[in-house]
Amino acid sequence: DEEETDHWENLQSTNWQTVRWKPPPKGKPCGPHVGWRVEFRSMEVQLTDFENAALTVFVVLASRVILAFDLNLYIPLSKVDENMQRAHLRGAATEQKFFFRAMEGPKKGTVVELTIHEILAGKEEAFPGLVPMIFAYLDQINCDSEALGRIRSYMDLLLRRASGEVLTPA
């Protein structure tokens, strides 16, 4: 209701496993306005600081890419649930396909099945890839070469894991 959001918060915190839609917090009338937010909730603790940094940087940059390029990555909630079921299977990072919204080619705007590597690196006539889009974004904002080198090493780890070249901690 207009006064209490506890029920909403309880529903939102248990409904979706990877993303949470957060309403504006109650604040003082003269305080800064914080609007609706989307919270990524898919992080897992990795074995090393480097791995944690790679995933954290990826999530932050992926969110910037979504905003900067106004991406529509919506898929039906039933497909999100199916993706979660597939993600729990042994070897899912390299052996499963996941529902994802196509952005290119004849399938543009439809939901297609892609491997994690295809989602990250791209697949012709389906999706340009989050990692190439991250580098396009970094180029657009004139990222300095030192930061770009570190980010490249993080993205390389994620791509090698997605291809099966480097094992996941699972």
Short mmCIF file of N, CA and C in Angstrom, two decimals:
data_model
loop_
_atom_site.label_atom_id
_atom_site.label_comp_id
_atom_site.label_asym_id
_atom_site.label_seq_id
_atom_site.Cartn_x
_atom_site.Cartn_y
_atom_site.Cartn_z
N ASP A 1 0.83 -1.19 0.00
CA ASP A 1 0.00 0.00 0.00
C ASP A 1 0.87 1.24 0.00
N GLU A 2 0.27 2.38 0.19
CA GLU A 2 1.00 3.65 0.13
C GLU A 2 1.96 3.84 1.31
N GLU A 3 1.70 3.15 2.42
CA GLU A 3 2.49 3.37 3.65
C GLU A 3 3.53 2.29 3.92
N GLU A 4 3.18 1.03 3.70
CA GLU A 4 4.07 -0.08 4.04
C GLU A 4 4.46 -0.88 2.80
N THR A 5 5.72 -1.27 2.76
CA THR A 5 6.20 -2.06 1.61
C THR A 5 6.73 -3.43 2.02
N ASP A 6 6.53 -3.81 3.28
CA ASP A 6 7.06 -5.10 3.75
C ASP A 6 6.55 -6.27 2.91
N HIS A 7 5.26 -6.28 2.62
CA HIS A 7 4.69 -7.38 1.84
C HIS A 7 5.34 -7.43 0.44
N TRP A 8 5.46 -6.26 -0.18
CA TRP A 8 6.12 -6.16 -1.50
C TRP A 8 7.54 -6.68 -1.42
N GLU A 9 8.29 -6.23 -0.43
CA GLU A 9 9.69 -6.65 -0.28
C GLU A 9 9.79 -8.16 -0.10
N ASN A 10 8.90 -8.75 0.70
CA ASN A 10 8.93 -10.20 0.90
C ASN A 10 8.65 -10.94 -0.41
N LEU A 11 7.67 -10.47 -1.16
CA LEU A 11 7.37 -11.10 -2.45
C LEU A 11 8.56 -10.98 -3.40
N GLN A 12 9.10 -9.81 -3.52
CA GLN A 12 10.19 -9.57 -4.45
C GLN A 12 11.45 -10.34 -4.09
N SER A 13 11.71 -10.52 -2.81
CA SER A 13 12.94 -11.19 -2.41
C SER A 13 12.88 -12.70 -2.62
N THR A 14 11.67 -13.25 -2.79
CA THR A 14 11.56 -14.70 -2.97
C THR A 14 11.09 -15.09 -4.35
N ASN A 15 10.63 -14.15 -5.15
CA ASN A 15 10.01 -14.47 -6.42
C ASN A 15 11.03 -14.80 -7.50
N TRP A 16 12.00 -13.95 -7.69
CA TRP A 16 13.00 -14.17 -8.74
C TRP A 16 14.35 -14.42 -8.12
N GLN A 17 15.07 -15.35 -8.70
CA GLN A 17 16.31 -15.78 -8.09
C GLN A 17 17.53 -14.98 -8.53
N THR A 18 17.44 -14.26 -9.62
CA THR A 18 18.63 -13.58 -10.12
C THR A 18 18.52 -12.07 -10.21
N VAL A 19 17.30 -11.56 -10.27
CA VAL A 19 17.11 -10.12 -10.40
C VAL A 19 15.99 -9.71 -9.46
N ARG A 20 16.13 -8.55 -8.86
CA ARG A 20 15.11 -8.05 -7.95
C ARG A 20 14.74 -6.63 -8.36
N TRP A 21 13.47 -6.36 -8.44
CA TRP A 21 12.95 -5.04 -8.76
C TRP A 21 12.66 -4.33 -7.45
N LYS A 22 13.35 -3.24 -7.21
CA LYS A 22 13.26 -2.57 -5.91
C LYS A 22 12.55 -1.22 -6.04
N PRO A 23 11.51 -1.03 -5.24
CA PRO A 23 10.80 0.26 -5.29
C PRO A 23 11.62 1.35 -4.61
N PRO A 24 11.26 2.61 -4.85
CA PRO A 24 11.98 3.69 -4.18
C PRO A 24 11.87 3.54 -2.66
N PRO A 25 12.95 3.74 -1.94
CA PRO A 25 12.87 3.62 -0.48
C PRO A 25 12.12 4.82 0.10
N LYS A 26 11.51 4.55 1.26
CA LYS A 26 10.87 5.66 1.96
C LYS A 26 11.97 6.59 2.45
N GLY A 27 11.80 7.85 2.23
CA GLY A 27 12.82 8.80 2.65
C GLY A 27 12.19 10.06 3.17
N LYS A 28 13.03 10.94 3.60
CA LYS A 28 12.56 12.22 4.08
C LYS A 28 12.10 13.04 2.89
N PRO A 29 11.05 13.84 3.06
CA PRO A 29 10.53 14.63 1.95
C PRO A 29 11.58 15.54 1.31
N CYS A 30 12.56 16.00 2.08
CA CYS A 30 13.55 16.91 1.50
C CYS A 30 14.84 16.18 1.10
N GLY A 31 14.88 14.86 1.27
CA GLY A 31 16.08 14.09 0.94
C GLY A 31 16.17 13.82 -0.54
N PRO A 32 17.30 13.23 -0.99
CA PRO A 32 17.45 12.93 -2.41
C PRO A 32 16.47 11.84 -2.84
N HIS A 33 15.95 11.99 -4.05
CA HIS A 33 15.00 11.01 -4.58
C HIS A 33 15.77 9.84 -5.20
N VAL A 34 15.45 8.65 -4.77
CA VAL A 34 16.01 7.44 -5.35
C VAL A 34 14.84 6.71 -5.98
N GLY A 35 14.91 6.48 -7.27
CA GLY A 35 13.80 5.86 -7.99
C GLY A 35 13.81 4.35 -7.92
N TRP A 36 13.02 3.75 -8.78
CA TRP A 36 12.97 2.29 -8.89
C TRP A 36 14.34 1.79 -9.34
N ARG A 37 14.73 0.62 -8.84
CA ARG A 37 16.04 0.06 -9.17
C ARG A 37 15.91 -1.41 -9.51
N VAL A 38 16.89 -1.91 -10.24
CA VAL A 38 16.98 -3.34 -10.52
C VAL A 38 18.27 -3.82 -9.87
N GLU A 39 18.15 -4.88 -9.10
CA GLU A 39 19.29 -5.44 -8.38
C GLU A 39 19.65 -6.79 -8.99
N PHE A 40 20.88 -6.92 -9.47
CA PHE A 40 21.36 -8.22 -9.94
C PHE A 40 21.69 -9.05 -8.72
N ARG A 41 21.22 -10.30 -8.70
CA ARG A 41 21.44 -11.16 -7.55
C ARG A 41 22.05 -12.49 -7.95
N SER A 42 22.89 -12.49 -8.94
CA SER A 42 23.41 -13.77 -9.44
C SER A 42 24.86 -14.05 -9.05
N MET A 43 25.43 -13.22 -8.21
CA MET A 43 26.83 -13.42 -7.85
C MET A 43 27.00 -14.60 -6.89
N GLU A 44 28.09 -15.29 -7.06
CA GLU A 44 28.52 -16.32 -6.14
C GLU A 44 29.97 -16.02 -5.78
N VAL A 45 30.35 -16.37 -4.59
CA VAL A 45 31.72 -16.13 -4.17
C VAL A 45 32.64 -17.09 -4.93
N GLN A 46 33.70 -16.54 -5.48
CA GLN A 46 34.66 -17.32 -6.24
C GLN A 46 35.88 -17.63 -5.36
N LEU A 47 36.77 -18.46 -5.86
CA LEU A 47 37.91 -18.90 -5.06
C LEU A 47 38.96 -17.81 -4.86
N THR A 48 39.12 -16.93 -5.82
CA THR A 48 40.18 -15.92 -5.71
C THR A 48 39.61 -14.51 -5.83
N ASP A 49 40.39 -13.55 -5.36
CA ASP A 49 40.00 -12.14 -5.50
C ASP A 49 39.87 -11.76 -6.97
N PHE A 50 40.77 -12.28 -7.81
CA PHE A 50 40.72 -11.99 -9.24
C PHE A 50 39.40 -12.45 -9.85
N GLU A 51 38.97 -13.67 -9.50
CA GLU A 51 37.71 -14.20 -10.02
C GLU A 51 36.52 -13.38 -9.54
N ASN A 52 36.53 -13.00 -8.27
CA ASN A 52 35.47 -12.15 -7.74
C ASN A 52 35.44 -10.80 -8.46
N ALA A 53 36.63 -10.23 -8.68
CA ALA A 53 36.70 -8.95 -9.39
C ALA A 53 36.19 -9.10 -10.81
N ALA A 54 36.53 -10.20 -11.47
CA ALA A 54 36.08 -10.41 -12.85
C ALA A 54 34.56 -10.43 -12.94
N LEU A 55 33.92 -11.17 -12.04
CA LEU A 55 32.46 -11.24 -12.06
C LEU A 55 31.82 -9.91 -11.68
N THR A 56 32.38 -9.24 -10.70
CA THR A 56 31.84 -7.96 -10.27
C THR A 56 31.95 -6.93 -11.39
N VAL A 57 33.10 -6.84 -12.02
CA VAL A 57 33.31 -5.89 -13.12
C VAL A 57 32.38 -6.23 -14.28
N PHE A 58 32.23 -7.52 -14.58
CA PHE A 58 31.33 -7.91 -15.66
C PHE A 58 29.90 -7.46 -15.39
N VAL A 59 29.39 -7.71 -14.19
CA VAL A 59 28.01 -7.34 -13.87
C VAL A 59 27.82 -5.83 -13.96
N VAL A 60 28.77 -5.07 -13.42
CA VAL A 60 28.67 -3.61 -13.49
C VAL A 60 28.68 -3.13 -14.94
N LEU A 61 29.63 -3.64 -15.73
CA LEU A 61 29.72 -3.20 -17.12
C LEU A 61 28.54 -3.69 -17.96
N ALA A 62 28.05 -4.88 -17.70
CA ALA A 62 26.87 -5.37 -18.42
C ALA A 62 25.67 -4.47 -18.12
N SER A 63 25.53 -4.04 -16.88
CA SER A 63 24.42 -3.14 -16.55
C SER A 63 24.58 -1.80 -17.26
N ARG A 64 25.80 -1.31 -17.38
CA ARG A 64 26.05 -0.05 -18.10
C ARG A 64 25.73 -0.20 -19.59
N VAL A 65 26.09 -1.36 -20.16
CA VAL A 65 25.81 -1.64 -21.57
C VAL A 65 24.29 -1.66 -21.81
N ILE A 66 23.57 -2.32 -20.93
CA ILE A 66 22.11 -2.40 -21.06
C ILE A 66 21.51 -1.00 -21.06
N LEU A 67 21.99 -0.15 -20.17
CA LEU A 67 21.47 1.22 -20.10
C LEU A 67 21.95 2.08 -21.28
N ALA A 68 23.24 2.02 -21.58
CA ALA A 68 23.80 2.88 -22.62
C ALA A 68 23.25 2.56 -24.00
N PHE A 69 23.06 1.28 -24.28
CA PHE A 69 22.59 0.87 -25.60
C PHE A 69 21.09 0.57 -25.62
N ASP A 70 20.42 0.85 -24.50
CA ASP A 70 18.97 0.68 -24.38
C ASP A 70 18.53 -0.71 -24.85
N LEU A 71 19.18 -1.73 -24.30
CA LEU A 71 18.90 -3.11 -24.72
C LEU A 71 17.59 -3.61 -24.14
N ASN A 72 16.86 -4.33 -24.93
CA ASN A 72 15.66 -5.02 -24.48
C ASN A 72 16.00 -6.50 -24.43
N LEU A 73 16.29 -6.99 -23.26
CA LEU A 73 16.66 -8.40 -23.09
C LEU A 73 15.55 -9.18 -22.40
N TYR A 74 14.34 -8.65 -22.44
CA TYR A 74 13.21 -9.31 -21.78
C TYR A 74 12.95 -10.68 -22.39
N ILE A 75 12.69 -11.64 -21.51
CA ILE A 75 12.21 -12.95 -21.92
C ILE A 75 11.09 -13.30 -20.95
N PRO A 76 10.17 -14.17 -21.36
CA PRO A 76 9.08 -14.55 -20.46
C PRO A 76 9.62 -15.17 -19.16
N LEU A 77 8.92 -14.90 -18.07
CA LEU A 77 9.34 -15.41 -16.77
C LEU A 77 9.43 -16.94 -16.76
N SER A 78 8.58 -17.60 -17.54
CA SER A 78 8.65 -19.06 -17.62
C SER A 78 10.00 -19.51 -18.20
N LYS A 79 10.55 -18.71 -19.11
CA LYS A 79 11.86 -19.03 -19.69
C LYS A 79 12.98 -18.77 -18.67
N VAL A 80 12.81 -17.74 -17.84
CA VAL A 80 13.77 -17.48 -16.76
C VAL A 80 13.79 -18.68 -15.81
N ASP A 81 12.60 -19.18 -15.46
CA ASP A 81 12.53 -20.35 -14.59
C ASP A 81 13.20 -21.56 -15.22
N GLU A 82 12.97 -21.76 -16.52
CA GLU A 82 13.62 -22.87 -17.24
C GLU A 82 15.13 -22.68 -17.26
N ASN A 83 15.60 -21.45 -17.46
CA ASN A 83 17.04 -21.18 -17.42
C ASN A 83 17.62 -21.55 -16.06
N MET A 84 16.91 -21.22 -14.99
CA MET A 84 17.40 -21.56 -13.65
C MET A 84 17.48 -23.08 -13.47
N GLN A 85 16.50 -23.80 -13.98
CA GLN A 85 16.54 -25.27 -13.90
C GLN A 85 17.75 -25.81 -14.64
N ARG A 86 18.00 -25.29 -15.82
CA ARG A 86 19.14 -25.73 -16.61
C ARG A 86 20.46 -25.34 -15.93
N ALA A 87 20.49 -24.18 -15.33
CA ALA A 87 21.72 -23.70 -14.68
C ALA A 87 22.13 -24.58 -13.51
N HIS A 88 21.19 -25.29 -12.92
CA HIS A 88 21.51 -26.15 -11.78
C HIS A 88 22.06 -27.51 -12.19
N LEU A 89 22.05 -27.81 -13.48
CA LEU A 89 22.55 -29.10 -13.94
C LEU A 89 24.07 -29.12 -13.96
N ARG A 90 24.62 -30.28 -13.76
CA ARG A 90 26.07 -30.45 -13.80
C ARG A 90 26.60 -30.07 -15.18
N GLY A 91 27.65 -29.27 -15.21
CA GLY A 91 28.26 -28.85 -16.46
C GLY A 91 27.47 -27.81 -17.23
N ALA A 92 26.52 -27.16 -16.58
CA ALA A 92 25.63 -26.22 -17.26
C ALA A 92 26.37 -25.09 -17.96
N ALA A 93 27.45 -24.61 -17.38
CA ALA A 93 28.17 -23.46 -17.95
C ALA A 93 28.68 -23.73 -19.35
N THR A 94 28.97 -24.97 -19.66
CA THR A 94 29.52 -25.28 -20.99
C THR A 94 28.61 -26.20 -21.81
N GLU A 95 27.68 -26.89 -21.18
CA GLU A 95 26.90 -27.89 -21.90
C GLU A 95 25.45 -27.51 -22.16
N GLN A 96 24.92 -26.55 -21.43
CA GLN A 96 23.51 -26.18 -21.58
C GLN A 96 23.34 -24.98 -22.49
N LYS A 97 22.13 -24.87 -23.04
CA LYS A 97 21.73 -23.66 -23.76
C LYS A 97 20.67 -22.98 -22.90
N PHE A 98 20.66 -21.66 -22.99
CA PHE A 98 19.76 -20.86 -22.18
C PHE A 98 18.94 -19.94 -23.07
N PHE A 99 17.70 -19.69 -22.65
CA PHE A 99 16.85 -18.79 -23.40
C PHE A 99 17.38 -17.36 -23.27
N PHE A 100 17.45 -16.66 -24.40
CA PHE A 100 17.98 -15.30 -24.44
C PHE A 100 17.32 -14.59 -25.61
N ARG A 101 17.19 -13.30 -25.51
CA ARG A 101 16.52 -12.52 -26.56
C ARG A 101 17.49 -12.21 -27.70
N ALA A 102 17.12 -12.62 -28.92
CA ALA A 102 17.93 -12.35 -30.11
C ALA A 102 17.84 -10.87 -30.45
N MET A 103 18.97 -10.31 -30.89
CA MET A 103 19.02 -8.89 -31.23
C MET A 103 19.42 -8.65 -32.68
N GLU A 104 19.72 -9.71 -33.41
CA GLU A 104 20.21 -9.55 -34.78
C GLU A 104 19.56 -10.59 -35.70
N GLY A 105 19.63 -10.32 -36.97
CA GLY A 105 19.22 -11.29 -37.98
C GLY A 105 17.72 -11.52 -38.01
N PRO A 106 17.34 -12.60 -38.69
CA PRO A 106 15.92 -12.89 -38.88
C PRO A 106 15.19 -13.22 -37.57
N LYS A 107 15.92 -13.59 -36.55
CA LYS A 107 15.30 -13.94 -35.27
C LYS A 107 15.24 -12.77 -34.30
N LYS A 108 15.58 -11.57 -34.77
CA LYS A 108 15.61 -10.38 -33.91
C LYS A 108 14.29 -10.23 -33.15
N GLY A 109 14.40 -10.05 -31.83
CA GLY A 109 13.23 -9.84 -30.99
C GLY A 109 12.58 -11.11 -30.49
N THR A 110 13.03 -12.27 -30.97
CA THR A 110 12.47 -13.53 -30.50
C THR A 110 13.38 -14.12 -29.42
N VAL A 111 12.88 -15.10 -28.74
CA VAL A 111 13.67 -15.79 -27.73
C VAL A 111 14.32 -17.01 -28.39
N VAL A 112 15.64 -17.08 -28.25
CA VAL A 112 16.42 -18.17 -28.83
C VAL A 112 17.19 -18.87 -27.72
N GLU A 113 17.75 -20.02 -28.03
CA GLU A 113 18.58 -20.73 -27.07
C GLU A 113 20.04 -20.55 -27.46
N LEU A 114 20.84 -20.07 -26.49
CA LEU A 114 22.26 -19.83 -26.70
C LEU A 114 23.06 -20.43 -25.56
N THR A 115 24.29 -20.81 -25.86
CA THR A 115 25.19 -21.24 -24.79
C THR A 115 25.68 -20.00 -24.04
N ILE A 116 26.26 -20.19 -22.89
CA ILE A 116 26.83 -19.06 -22.15
C ILE A 116 27.92 -18.40 -22.98
N HIS A 117 28.72 -19.21 -23.66
CA HIS A 117 29.77 -18.64 -24.51
C HIS A 117 29.18 -17.78 -25.62
N GLU A 118 28.09 -18.22 -26.23
CA GLU A 118 27.44 -17.43 -27.28
C GLU A 118 26.84 -16.14 -26.73
N ILE A 119 26.31 -16.19 -25.53
CA ILE A 119 25.78 -14.98 -24.90
C ILE A 119 26.92 -13.99 -24.63
N LEU A 120 28.05 -14.50 -24.16
CA LEU A 120 29.18 -13.63 -23.84
C LEU A 120 29.92 -13.18 -25.09
N ALA A 121 30.24 -14.10 -26.01
CA ALA A 121 31.08 -13.78 -27.16
C ALA A 121 30.29 -13.38 -28.40
N GLY A 122 29.03 -13.81 -28.45
CA GLY A 122 28.20 -13.50 -29.60
C GLY A 122 27.97 -14.69 -30.48
N LYS A 123 26.87 -14.63 -31.23
CA LYS A 123 26.54 -15.66 -32.22
C LYS A 123 25.93 -14.95 -33.41
N GLU A 124 26.49 -15.19 -34.58
CA GLU A 124 26.03 -14.54 -35.81
C GLU A 124 24.53 -14.74 -35.99
N GLU A 125 23.85 -13.72 -36.41
CA GLU A 125 22.41 -13.69 -36.65
C GLU A 125 21.58 -13.97 -35.41
N ALA A 126 22.14 -13.75 -34.22
CA ALA A 126 21.36 -13.91 -33.00
C ALA A 126 21.67 -12.80 -32.00
N PHE A 127 22.94 -12.73 -31.59
CA PHE A 127 23.30 -11.78 -30.54
C PHE A 127 24.75 -11.37 -30.70
N PRO A 128 25.06 -10.07 -30.57
CA PRO A 128 26.44 -9.61 -30.79
C PRO A 128 27.40 -10.01 -29.67
N GLY A 129 26.89 -10.40 -28.52
CA GLY A 129 27.73 -10.80 -27.40
C GLY A 129 27.92 -9.69 -26.39
N LEU A 130 27.78 -10.04 -25.12
CA LEU A 130 27.93 -9.03 -24.07
C LEU A 130 29.36 -8.51 -23.97
N VAL A 131 30.35 -9.38 -24.15
CA VAL A 131 31.74 -8.92 -24.03
C VAL A 131 32.10 -7.95 -25.16
N PRO A 132 31.79 -8.25 -26.42
CA PRO A 132 32.06 -7.24 -27.46
C PRO A 132 31.30 -5.93 -27.21
N MET A 133 30.08 -6.04 -26.68
CA MET A 133 29.31 -4.83 -26.38
C MET A 133 29.95 -4.05 -25.24
N ILE A 134 30.52 -4.76 -24.28
CA ILE A 134 31.23 -4.08 -23.19
C ILE A 134 32.42 -3.30 -23.74
N PHE A 135 33.17 -3.92 -24.65
CA PHE A 135 34.32 -3.21 -25.23
C PHE A 135 33.88 -2.05 -26.11
N ALA A 136 32.76 -2.18 -26.79
CA ALA A 136 32.22 -1.05 -27.57
C ALA A 136 31.84 0.09 -26.63
N TYR A 137 31.24 -0.24 -25.50
CA TYR A 137 30.88 0.77 -24.50
C TYR A 137 32.14 1.45 -23.95
N LEU A 138 33.14 0.65 -23.61
CA LEU A 138 34.39 1.21 -23.07
C LEU A 138 35.07 2.12 -24.08
N ASP A 139 34.99 1.76 -25.35
CA ASP A 139 35.53 2.61 -26.40
C ASP A 139 34.74 3.93 -26.48
N GLN A 140 33.44 3.81 -26.36
CA GLN A 140 32.56 4.98 -26.42
C GLN A 140 32.85 5.98 -25.30
N ILE A 141 33.19 5.46 -24.11
CA ILE A 141 33.45 6.36 -22.98
C ILE A 141 34.94 6.69 -22.84
N ASN A 142 35.74 6.26 -23.82
CA ASN A 142 37.19 6.53 -23.83
C ASN A 142 37.89 6.00 -22.59
N CYS A 143 37.69 4.73 -22.33
CA CYS A 143 38.34 4.08 -21.19
C CYS A 143 39.85 4.11 -21.38
N ASP A 144 40.57 4.39 -20.28
CA ASP A 144 42.03 4.46 -20.40
C ASP A 144 42.64 3.07 -20.59
N SER A 145 43.82 3.04 -21.16
CA SER A 145 44.45 1.78 -21.57
C SER A 145 44.78 0.86 -20.39
N GLU A 146 45.15 1.44 -19.25
CA GLU A 146 45.45 0.59 -18.09
C GLU A 146 44.21 -0.15 -17.60
N ALA A 147 43.11 0.57 -17.46
CA ALA A 147 41.85 -0.06 -17.03
C ALA A 147 41.38 -1.06 -18.09
N LEU A 148 41.52 -0.70 -19.35
CA LEU A 148 41.11 -1.57 -20.45
C LEU A 148 41.87 -2.90 -20.41
N GLY A 149 43.16 -2.85 -20.10
CA GLY A 149 43.96 -4.07 -20.00
C GLY A 149 43.49 -4.98 -18.89
N ARG A 150 43.17 -4.39 -17.76
CA ARG A 150 42.69 -5.19 -16.63
C ARG A 150 41.33 -5.80 -16.95
N ILE A 151 40.44 -4.99 -17.54
CA ILE A 151 39.11 -5.48 -17.90
C ILE A 151 39.23 -6.59 -18.93
N ARG A 152 40.15 -6.44 -19.88
CA ARG A 152 40.36 -7.48 -20.89
C ARG A 152 40.76 -8.81 -20.24
N SER A 153 41.59 -8.75 -19.20
CA SER A 153 41.98 -9.99 -18.52
C SER A 153 40.79 -10.62 -17.78
N TYR A 154 39.93 -9.79 -17.23
CA TYR A 154 38.72 -10.31 -16.57
C TYR A 154 37.78 -10.98 -17.59
N MET A 155 37.55 -10.29 -18.70
CA MET A 155 36.64 -10.83 -19.73
C MET A 155 37.22 -12.10 -20.34
N ASP A 156 38.54 -12.15 -20.48
CA ASP A 156 39.19 -13.34 -21.00
C ASP A 156 38.92 -14.55 -20.11
N LEU A 157 39.01 -14.36 -18.80
CA LEU A 157 38.71 -15.45 -17.87
C LEU A 157 37.28 -15.95 -18.06
N LEU A 158 36.33 -15.02 -18.13
CA LEU A 158 34.93 -15.42 -18.27
C LEU A 158 34.68 -16.14 -19.59
N LEU A 159 35.28 -15.66 -20.67
CA LEU A 159 35.11 -16.32 -21.96
C LEU A 159 35.75 -17.70 -21.97
N ARG A 160 36.92 -17.84 -21.36
CA ARG A 160 37.58 -19.15 -21.30
C ARG A 160 36.80 -20.14 -20.45
N ARG A 161 36.18 -19.66 -19.39
CA ARG A 161 35.31 -20.54 -18.59
C ARG A 161 34.09 -20.96 -19.39
N ALA A 162 33.48 -20.01 -20.09
CA ALA A 162 32.27 -20.30 -20.85
C ALA A 162 32.55 -21.28 -22.00
N SER A 163 33.76 -21.25 -22.54
CA SER A 163 34.10 -22.16 -23.64
C SER A 163 34.54 -23.53 -23.12
N GLY A 164 34.81 -23.64 -21.83
CA GLY A 164 35.28 -24.89 -21.26
C GLY A 164 36.79 -25.00 -21.20
N GLU A 165 37.49 -24.01 -21.72
CA GLU A 165 38.97 -24.00 -21.69
C GLU A 165 39.49 -23.95 -20.26
N VAL A 166 38.78 -23.20 -19.40
CA VAL A 166 39.11 -23.12 -17.97
C VAL A 166 37.90 -23.64 -17.20
N LEU A 167 38.14 -24.53 -16.27
CA LEU A 167 37.03 -25.09 -15.49
C LEU A 167 36.40 -24.05 -14.58
N THR A 168 35.11 -24.20 -14.34
CA THR A 168 34.43 -23.35 -13.35
C THR A 168 34.69 -23.94 -11.97
N PRO A 169 34.50 -23.15 -10.92
CA PRO A 169 34.68 -23.71 -9.56
C PRO A 169 33.68 -24.82 -9.25
N ALA A 170 32.56 -24.85 -9.96
CA ALA A 170 31.57 -25.90 -9.71
C ALA A 170 32.13 -27.26 -10.07
#
